mmCIF file of C-alpha atoms in Angstrom:
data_model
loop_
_atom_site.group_PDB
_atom_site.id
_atom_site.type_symbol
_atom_site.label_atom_id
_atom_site.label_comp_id
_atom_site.label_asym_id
_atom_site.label_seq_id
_atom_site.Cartn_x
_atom_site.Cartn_y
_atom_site.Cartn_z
ATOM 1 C CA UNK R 1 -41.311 31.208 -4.236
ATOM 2 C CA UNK R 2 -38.608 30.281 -1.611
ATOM 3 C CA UNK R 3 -35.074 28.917 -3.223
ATOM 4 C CA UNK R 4 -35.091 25.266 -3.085
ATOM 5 C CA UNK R 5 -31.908 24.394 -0.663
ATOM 6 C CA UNK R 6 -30.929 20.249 -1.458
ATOM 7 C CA UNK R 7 -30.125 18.142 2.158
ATOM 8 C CA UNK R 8 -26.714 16.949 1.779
ATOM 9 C CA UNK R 9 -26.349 13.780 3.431
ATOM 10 C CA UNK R 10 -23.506 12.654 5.447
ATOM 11 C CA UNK R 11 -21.624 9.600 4.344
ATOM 12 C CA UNK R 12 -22.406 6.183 6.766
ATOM 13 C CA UNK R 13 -19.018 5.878 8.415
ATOM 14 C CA UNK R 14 -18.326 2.718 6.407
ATOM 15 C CA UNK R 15 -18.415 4.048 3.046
ATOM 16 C CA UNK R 16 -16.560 7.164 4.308
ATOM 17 C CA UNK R 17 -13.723 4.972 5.093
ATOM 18 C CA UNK R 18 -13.480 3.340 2.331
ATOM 19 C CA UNK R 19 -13.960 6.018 -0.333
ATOM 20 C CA UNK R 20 -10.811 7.918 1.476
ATOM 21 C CA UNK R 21 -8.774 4.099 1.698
ATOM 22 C CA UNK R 22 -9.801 4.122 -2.388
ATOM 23 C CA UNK R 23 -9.059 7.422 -2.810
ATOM 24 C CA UNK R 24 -5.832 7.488 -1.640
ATOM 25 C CA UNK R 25 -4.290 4.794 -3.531
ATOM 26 C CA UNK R 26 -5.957 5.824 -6.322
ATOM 27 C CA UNK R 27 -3.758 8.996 -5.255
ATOM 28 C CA UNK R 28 -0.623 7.199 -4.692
ATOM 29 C CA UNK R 29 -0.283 6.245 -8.248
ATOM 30 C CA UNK R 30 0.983 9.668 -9.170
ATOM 31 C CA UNK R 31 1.753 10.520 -5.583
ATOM 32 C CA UNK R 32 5.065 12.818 -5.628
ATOM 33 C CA UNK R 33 4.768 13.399 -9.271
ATOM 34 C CA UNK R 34 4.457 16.043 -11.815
ATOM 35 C CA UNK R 35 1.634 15.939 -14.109
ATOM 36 C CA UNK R 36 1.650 16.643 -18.168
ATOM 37 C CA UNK R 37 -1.989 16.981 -19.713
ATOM 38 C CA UNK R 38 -2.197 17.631 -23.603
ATOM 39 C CA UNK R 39 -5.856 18.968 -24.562
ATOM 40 C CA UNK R 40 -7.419 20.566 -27.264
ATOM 41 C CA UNK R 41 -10.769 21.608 -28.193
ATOM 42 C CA UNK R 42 -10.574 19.606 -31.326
ATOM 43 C CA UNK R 43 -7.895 16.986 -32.770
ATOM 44 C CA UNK R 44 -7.927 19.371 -35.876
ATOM 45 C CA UNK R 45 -6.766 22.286 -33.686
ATOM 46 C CA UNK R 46 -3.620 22.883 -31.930
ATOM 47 C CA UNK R 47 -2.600 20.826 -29.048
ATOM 48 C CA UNK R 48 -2.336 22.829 -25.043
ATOM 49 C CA UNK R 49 -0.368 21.834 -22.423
ATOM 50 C CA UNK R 50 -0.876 22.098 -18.370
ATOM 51 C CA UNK R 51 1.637 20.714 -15.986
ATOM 52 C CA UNK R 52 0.658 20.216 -12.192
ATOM 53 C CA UNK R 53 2.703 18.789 -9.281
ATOM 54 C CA UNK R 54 0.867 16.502 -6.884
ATOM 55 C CA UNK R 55 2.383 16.098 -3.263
ATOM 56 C CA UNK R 56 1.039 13.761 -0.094
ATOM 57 C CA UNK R 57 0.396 16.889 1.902
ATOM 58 C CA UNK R 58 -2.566 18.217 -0.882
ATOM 59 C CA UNK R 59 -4.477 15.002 0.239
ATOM 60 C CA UNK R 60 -6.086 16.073 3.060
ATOM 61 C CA UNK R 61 -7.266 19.637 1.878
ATOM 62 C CA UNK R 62 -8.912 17.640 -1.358
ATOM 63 C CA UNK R 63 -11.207 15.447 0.814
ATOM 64 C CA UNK R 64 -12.294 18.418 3.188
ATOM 65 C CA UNK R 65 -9.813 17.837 6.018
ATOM 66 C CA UNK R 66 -7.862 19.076 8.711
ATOM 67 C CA UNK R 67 -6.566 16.611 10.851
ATOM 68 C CA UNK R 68 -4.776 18.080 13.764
ATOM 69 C CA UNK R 69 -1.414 15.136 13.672
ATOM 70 C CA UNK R 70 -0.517 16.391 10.271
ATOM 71 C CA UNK R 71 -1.425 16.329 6.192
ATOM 72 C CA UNK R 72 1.125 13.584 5.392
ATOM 73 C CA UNK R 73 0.088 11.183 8.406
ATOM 74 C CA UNK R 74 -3.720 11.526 7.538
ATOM 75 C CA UNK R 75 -2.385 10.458 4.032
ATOM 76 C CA UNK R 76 -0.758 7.210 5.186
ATOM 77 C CA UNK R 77 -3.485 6.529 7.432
ATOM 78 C CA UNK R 78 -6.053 6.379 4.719
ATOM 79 C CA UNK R 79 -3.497 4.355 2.518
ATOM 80 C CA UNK R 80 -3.329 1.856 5.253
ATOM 81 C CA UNK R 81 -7.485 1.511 5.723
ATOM 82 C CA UNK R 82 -6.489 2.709 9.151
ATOM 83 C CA UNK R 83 -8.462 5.613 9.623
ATOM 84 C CA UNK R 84 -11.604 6.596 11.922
ATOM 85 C CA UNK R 85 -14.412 9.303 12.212
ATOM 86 C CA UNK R 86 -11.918 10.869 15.183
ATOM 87 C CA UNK R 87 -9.627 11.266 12.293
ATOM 88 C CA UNK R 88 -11.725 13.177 10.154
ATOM 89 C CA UNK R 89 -11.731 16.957 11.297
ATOM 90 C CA UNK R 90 -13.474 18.819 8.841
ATOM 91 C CA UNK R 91 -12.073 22.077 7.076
ATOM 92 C CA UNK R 92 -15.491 23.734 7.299
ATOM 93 C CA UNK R 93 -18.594 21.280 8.366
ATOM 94 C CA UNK R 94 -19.103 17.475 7.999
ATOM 95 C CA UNK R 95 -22.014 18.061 5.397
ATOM 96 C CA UNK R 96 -19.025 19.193 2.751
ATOM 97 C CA UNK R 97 -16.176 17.141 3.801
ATOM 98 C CA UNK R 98 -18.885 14.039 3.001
ATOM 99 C CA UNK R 99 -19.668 15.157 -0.208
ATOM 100 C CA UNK R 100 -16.320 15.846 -1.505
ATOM 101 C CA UNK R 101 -15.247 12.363 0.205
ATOM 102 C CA UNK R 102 -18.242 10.695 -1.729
ATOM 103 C CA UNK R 103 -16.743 11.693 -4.841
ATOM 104 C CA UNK R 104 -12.550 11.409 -4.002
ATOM 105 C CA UNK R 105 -11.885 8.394 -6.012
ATOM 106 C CA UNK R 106 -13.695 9.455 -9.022
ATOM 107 C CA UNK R 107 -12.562 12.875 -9.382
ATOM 108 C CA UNK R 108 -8.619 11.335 -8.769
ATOM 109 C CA UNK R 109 -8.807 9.257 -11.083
ATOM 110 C CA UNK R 110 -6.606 10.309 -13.782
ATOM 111 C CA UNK R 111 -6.207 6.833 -15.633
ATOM 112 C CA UNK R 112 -9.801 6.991 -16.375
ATOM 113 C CA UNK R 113 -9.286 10.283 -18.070
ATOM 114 C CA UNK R 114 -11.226 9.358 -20.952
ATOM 115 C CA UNK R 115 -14.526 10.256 -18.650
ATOM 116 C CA UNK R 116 -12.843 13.631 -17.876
ATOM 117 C CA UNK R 117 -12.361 16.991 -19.466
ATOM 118 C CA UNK R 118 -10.119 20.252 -18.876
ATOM 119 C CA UNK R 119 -10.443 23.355 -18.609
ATOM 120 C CA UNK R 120 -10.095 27.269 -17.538
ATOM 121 C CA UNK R 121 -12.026 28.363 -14.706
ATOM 122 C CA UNK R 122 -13.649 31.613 -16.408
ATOM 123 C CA UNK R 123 -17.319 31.255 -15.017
ATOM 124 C CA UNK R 124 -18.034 33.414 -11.636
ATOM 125 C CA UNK R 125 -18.731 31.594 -8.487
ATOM 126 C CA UNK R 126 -18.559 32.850 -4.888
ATOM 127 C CA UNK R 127 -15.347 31.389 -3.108
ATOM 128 C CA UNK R 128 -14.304 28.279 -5.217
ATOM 129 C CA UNK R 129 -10.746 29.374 -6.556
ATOM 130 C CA UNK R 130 -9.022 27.488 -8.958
ATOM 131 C CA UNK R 131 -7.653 28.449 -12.551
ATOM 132 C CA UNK R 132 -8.163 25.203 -14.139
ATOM 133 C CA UNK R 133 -10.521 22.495 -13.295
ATOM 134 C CA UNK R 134 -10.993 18.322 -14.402
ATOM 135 C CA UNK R 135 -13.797 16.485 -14.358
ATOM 136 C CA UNK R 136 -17.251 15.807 -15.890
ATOM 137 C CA UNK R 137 -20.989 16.024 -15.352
ATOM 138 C CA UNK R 138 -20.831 14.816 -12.068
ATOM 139 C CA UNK R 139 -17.487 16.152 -10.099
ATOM 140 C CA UNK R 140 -14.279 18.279 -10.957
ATOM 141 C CA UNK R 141 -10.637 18.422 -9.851
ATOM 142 C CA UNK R 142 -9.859 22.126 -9.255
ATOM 143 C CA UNK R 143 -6.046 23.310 -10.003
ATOM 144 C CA UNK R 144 -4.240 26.343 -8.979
ATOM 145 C CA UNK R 145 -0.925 28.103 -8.955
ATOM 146 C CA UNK R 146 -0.228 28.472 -4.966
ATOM 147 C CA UNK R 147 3.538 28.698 -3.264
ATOM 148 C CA UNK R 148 4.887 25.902 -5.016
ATOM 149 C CA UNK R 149 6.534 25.915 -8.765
ATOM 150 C CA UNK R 150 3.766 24.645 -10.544
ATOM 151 C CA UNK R 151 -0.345 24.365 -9.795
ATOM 152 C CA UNK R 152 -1.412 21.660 -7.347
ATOM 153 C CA UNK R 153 -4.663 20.092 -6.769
ATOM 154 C CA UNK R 154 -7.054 22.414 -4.122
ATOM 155 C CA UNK R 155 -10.421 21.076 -4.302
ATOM 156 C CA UNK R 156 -13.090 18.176 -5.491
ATOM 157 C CA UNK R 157 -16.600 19.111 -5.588
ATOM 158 C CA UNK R 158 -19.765 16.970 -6.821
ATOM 159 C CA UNK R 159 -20.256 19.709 -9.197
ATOM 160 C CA UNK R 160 -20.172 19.077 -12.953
ATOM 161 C CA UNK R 161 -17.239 21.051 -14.980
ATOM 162 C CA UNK R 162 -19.594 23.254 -16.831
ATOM 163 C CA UNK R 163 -20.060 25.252 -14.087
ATOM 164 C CA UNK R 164 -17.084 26.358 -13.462
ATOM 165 C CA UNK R 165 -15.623 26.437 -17.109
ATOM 166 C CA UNK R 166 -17.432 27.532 -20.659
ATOM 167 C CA UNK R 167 -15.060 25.752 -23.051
ATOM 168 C CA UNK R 168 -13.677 22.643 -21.666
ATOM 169 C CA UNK R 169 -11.444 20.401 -23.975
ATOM 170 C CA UNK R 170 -10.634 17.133 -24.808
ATOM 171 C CA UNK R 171 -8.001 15.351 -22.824
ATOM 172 C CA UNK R 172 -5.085 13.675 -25.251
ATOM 173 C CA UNK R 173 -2.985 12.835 -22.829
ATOM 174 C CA UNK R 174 -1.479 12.457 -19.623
ATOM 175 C CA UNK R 175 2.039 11.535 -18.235
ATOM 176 C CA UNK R 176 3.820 11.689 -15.670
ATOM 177 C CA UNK R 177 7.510 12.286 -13.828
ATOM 178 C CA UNK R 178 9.142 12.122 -10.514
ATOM 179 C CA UNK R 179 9.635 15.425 -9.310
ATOM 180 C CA UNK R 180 13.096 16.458 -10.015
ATOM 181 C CA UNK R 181 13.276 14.243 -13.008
ATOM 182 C CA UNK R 182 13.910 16.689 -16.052
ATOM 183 C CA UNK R 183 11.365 14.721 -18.619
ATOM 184 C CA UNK R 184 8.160 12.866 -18.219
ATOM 185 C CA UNK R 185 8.924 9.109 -18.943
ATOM 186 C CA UNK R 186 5.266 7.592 -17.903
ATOM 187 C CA UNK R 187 2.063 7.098 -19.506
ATOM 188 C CA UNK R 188 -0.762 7.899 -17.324
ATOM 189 C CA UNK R 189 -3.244 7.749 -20.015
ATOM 190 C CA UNK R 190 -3.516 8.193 -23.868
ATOM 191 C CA UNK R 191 -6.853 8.610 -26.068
ATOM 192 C CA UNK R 192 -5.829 6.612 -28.711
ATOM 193 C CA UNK R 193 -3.385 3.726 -28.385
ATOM 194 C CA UNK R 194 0.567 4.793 -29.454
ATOM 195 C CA UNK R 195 -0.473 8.402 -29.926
ATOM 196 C CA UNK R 196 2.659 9.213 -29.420
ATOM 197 C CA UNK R 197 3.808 7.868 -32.342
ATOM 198 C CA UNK R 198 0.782 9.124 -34.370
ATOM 199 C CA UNK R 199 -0.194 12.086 -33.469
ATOM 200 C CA UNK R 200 2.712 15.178 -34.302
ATOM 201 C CA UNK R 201 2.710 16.769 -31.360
ATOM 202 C CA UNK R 202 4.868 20.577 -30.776
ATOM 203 C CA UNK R 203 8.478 21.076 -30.413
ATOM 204 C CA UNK R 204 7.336 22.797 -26.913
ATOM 205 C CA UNK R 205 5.392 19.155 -25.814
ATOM 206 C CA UNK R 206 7.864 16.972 -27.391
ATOM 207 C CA UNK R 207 11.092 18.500 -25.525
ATOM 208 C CA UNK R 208 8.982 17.573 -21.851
ATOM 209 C CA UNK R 209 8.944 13.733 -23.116
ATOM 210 C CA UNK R 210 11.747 11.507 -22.596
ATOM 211 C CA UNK R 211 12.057 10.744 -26.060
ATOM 212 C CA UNK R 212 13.768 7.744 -25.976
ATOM 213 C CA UNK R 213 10.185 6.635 -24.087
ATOM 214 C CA UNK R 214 8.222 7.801 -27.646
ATOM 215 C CA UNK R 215 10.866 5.604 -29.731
ATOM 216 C CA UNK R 216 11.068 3.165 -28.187
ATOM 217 C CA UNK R 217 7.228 2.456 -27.074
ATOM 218 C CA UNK R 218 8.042 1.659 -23.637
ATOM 219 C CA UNK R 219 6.060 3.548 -21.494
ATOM 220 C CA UNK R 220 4.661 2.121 -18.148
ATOM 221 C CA UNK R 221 2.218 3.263 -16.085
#
């Protein structure tokens, strides 16, 4: 029996539009930022840390695209709902730039974390590479360590975490700094209300949090 191959179907040019317009502010929220998540497998076990920078310029790769005027412009132009089809030049065929635009604003979306999971990429697949991945049953974030300081975001796929990683763990937490700010000083998103304050987190995550932030319960998204 001949392998079953699923028709991917390309986005109507409306919804394509506005999934990248969504997308991108979705994007903007943490736009020029490092990222802190705290995991674990288990709130009984000990707590993990990955940190991840997220620039403009990753945009375009993340929703399958190479448009010829520029990363950063394509960015702006999806910010401002001014985009077109013209504008969309995929990386390798319009079949996978649609499906990883159909599923852009979810798999963003780090202030709905509590939908999402992380985790290592230790599971085989043939030229997806990324060493830590976010995401759920239905799409994932991948993350890798290019030619900047810390990981950046490199793909979104409608593919569900599992295959890509064995053991993924709970999310805790996840804040956020300007880049070149020394501490994170904003919440993205928390599990439990004030887990800051309840939870007794490492010496190694407490000295990345402005601590100040933790006393005095101020943190703003």
């Amino acid at each position: 029996m001949g392998r079953r191959i699923q028709e991917v179907k390309i986005l109507p040019e409306r919804l394509m539009k506005k999934n990248l317009q969504c997308a991108a502010n979705i994007y903007n929220r943490y736009n020029d930022c490092d990222i802190l998540v705290v995991y674990s497998r288990s709130k009984t076990l000990p707590y993990e840390i990955f940190e991840f920078m997220v620039e403009s310029s990753h945009f375009q790769h993340l929703a399958g695209v190479k448009y010829p005027k520029g990363a950063d412009l394509f960015y702006t132009k999806c910010l401002s709902g001014d985009i077109t089809m013209k504008d969309i030049v995929p990386t390798e065929n319009m079949k996978t730039t649609s499906s990883k635009i159909e599923v852009l604003p979810q798999a963003l979306d780090l202030y709905s974390a509590k939908m999402y999971k992380i985790g290592k990429k230790d599971l085989e697949t043939l030229k997806n590479r990324f060493s830590m991945g976010i995401g759920n049953s239905q799409t994932i974030m991948g993350l890798d360590k290019r030619n900047q300081r810390l990981p950046v975001p490199v793909t979104v796929m409608n593919r569900k975490i599992t295959d890509f990683c064995s053991v993924p763990c709970s999310i805790f937490l996840i804040m956020k700094k300007k880049i070149g700010f020394e501490k994170y000083d904003q919440l993205v998103y928390e599990k439990t209300k004030d887990i800051l304050l309840k939870i007794e987190f490492s010496d190694n995550i407490k000295d990345k949090i402005d601590s100040s932030k933790i006393k005095n319960n101020s943190l703003k998204t």
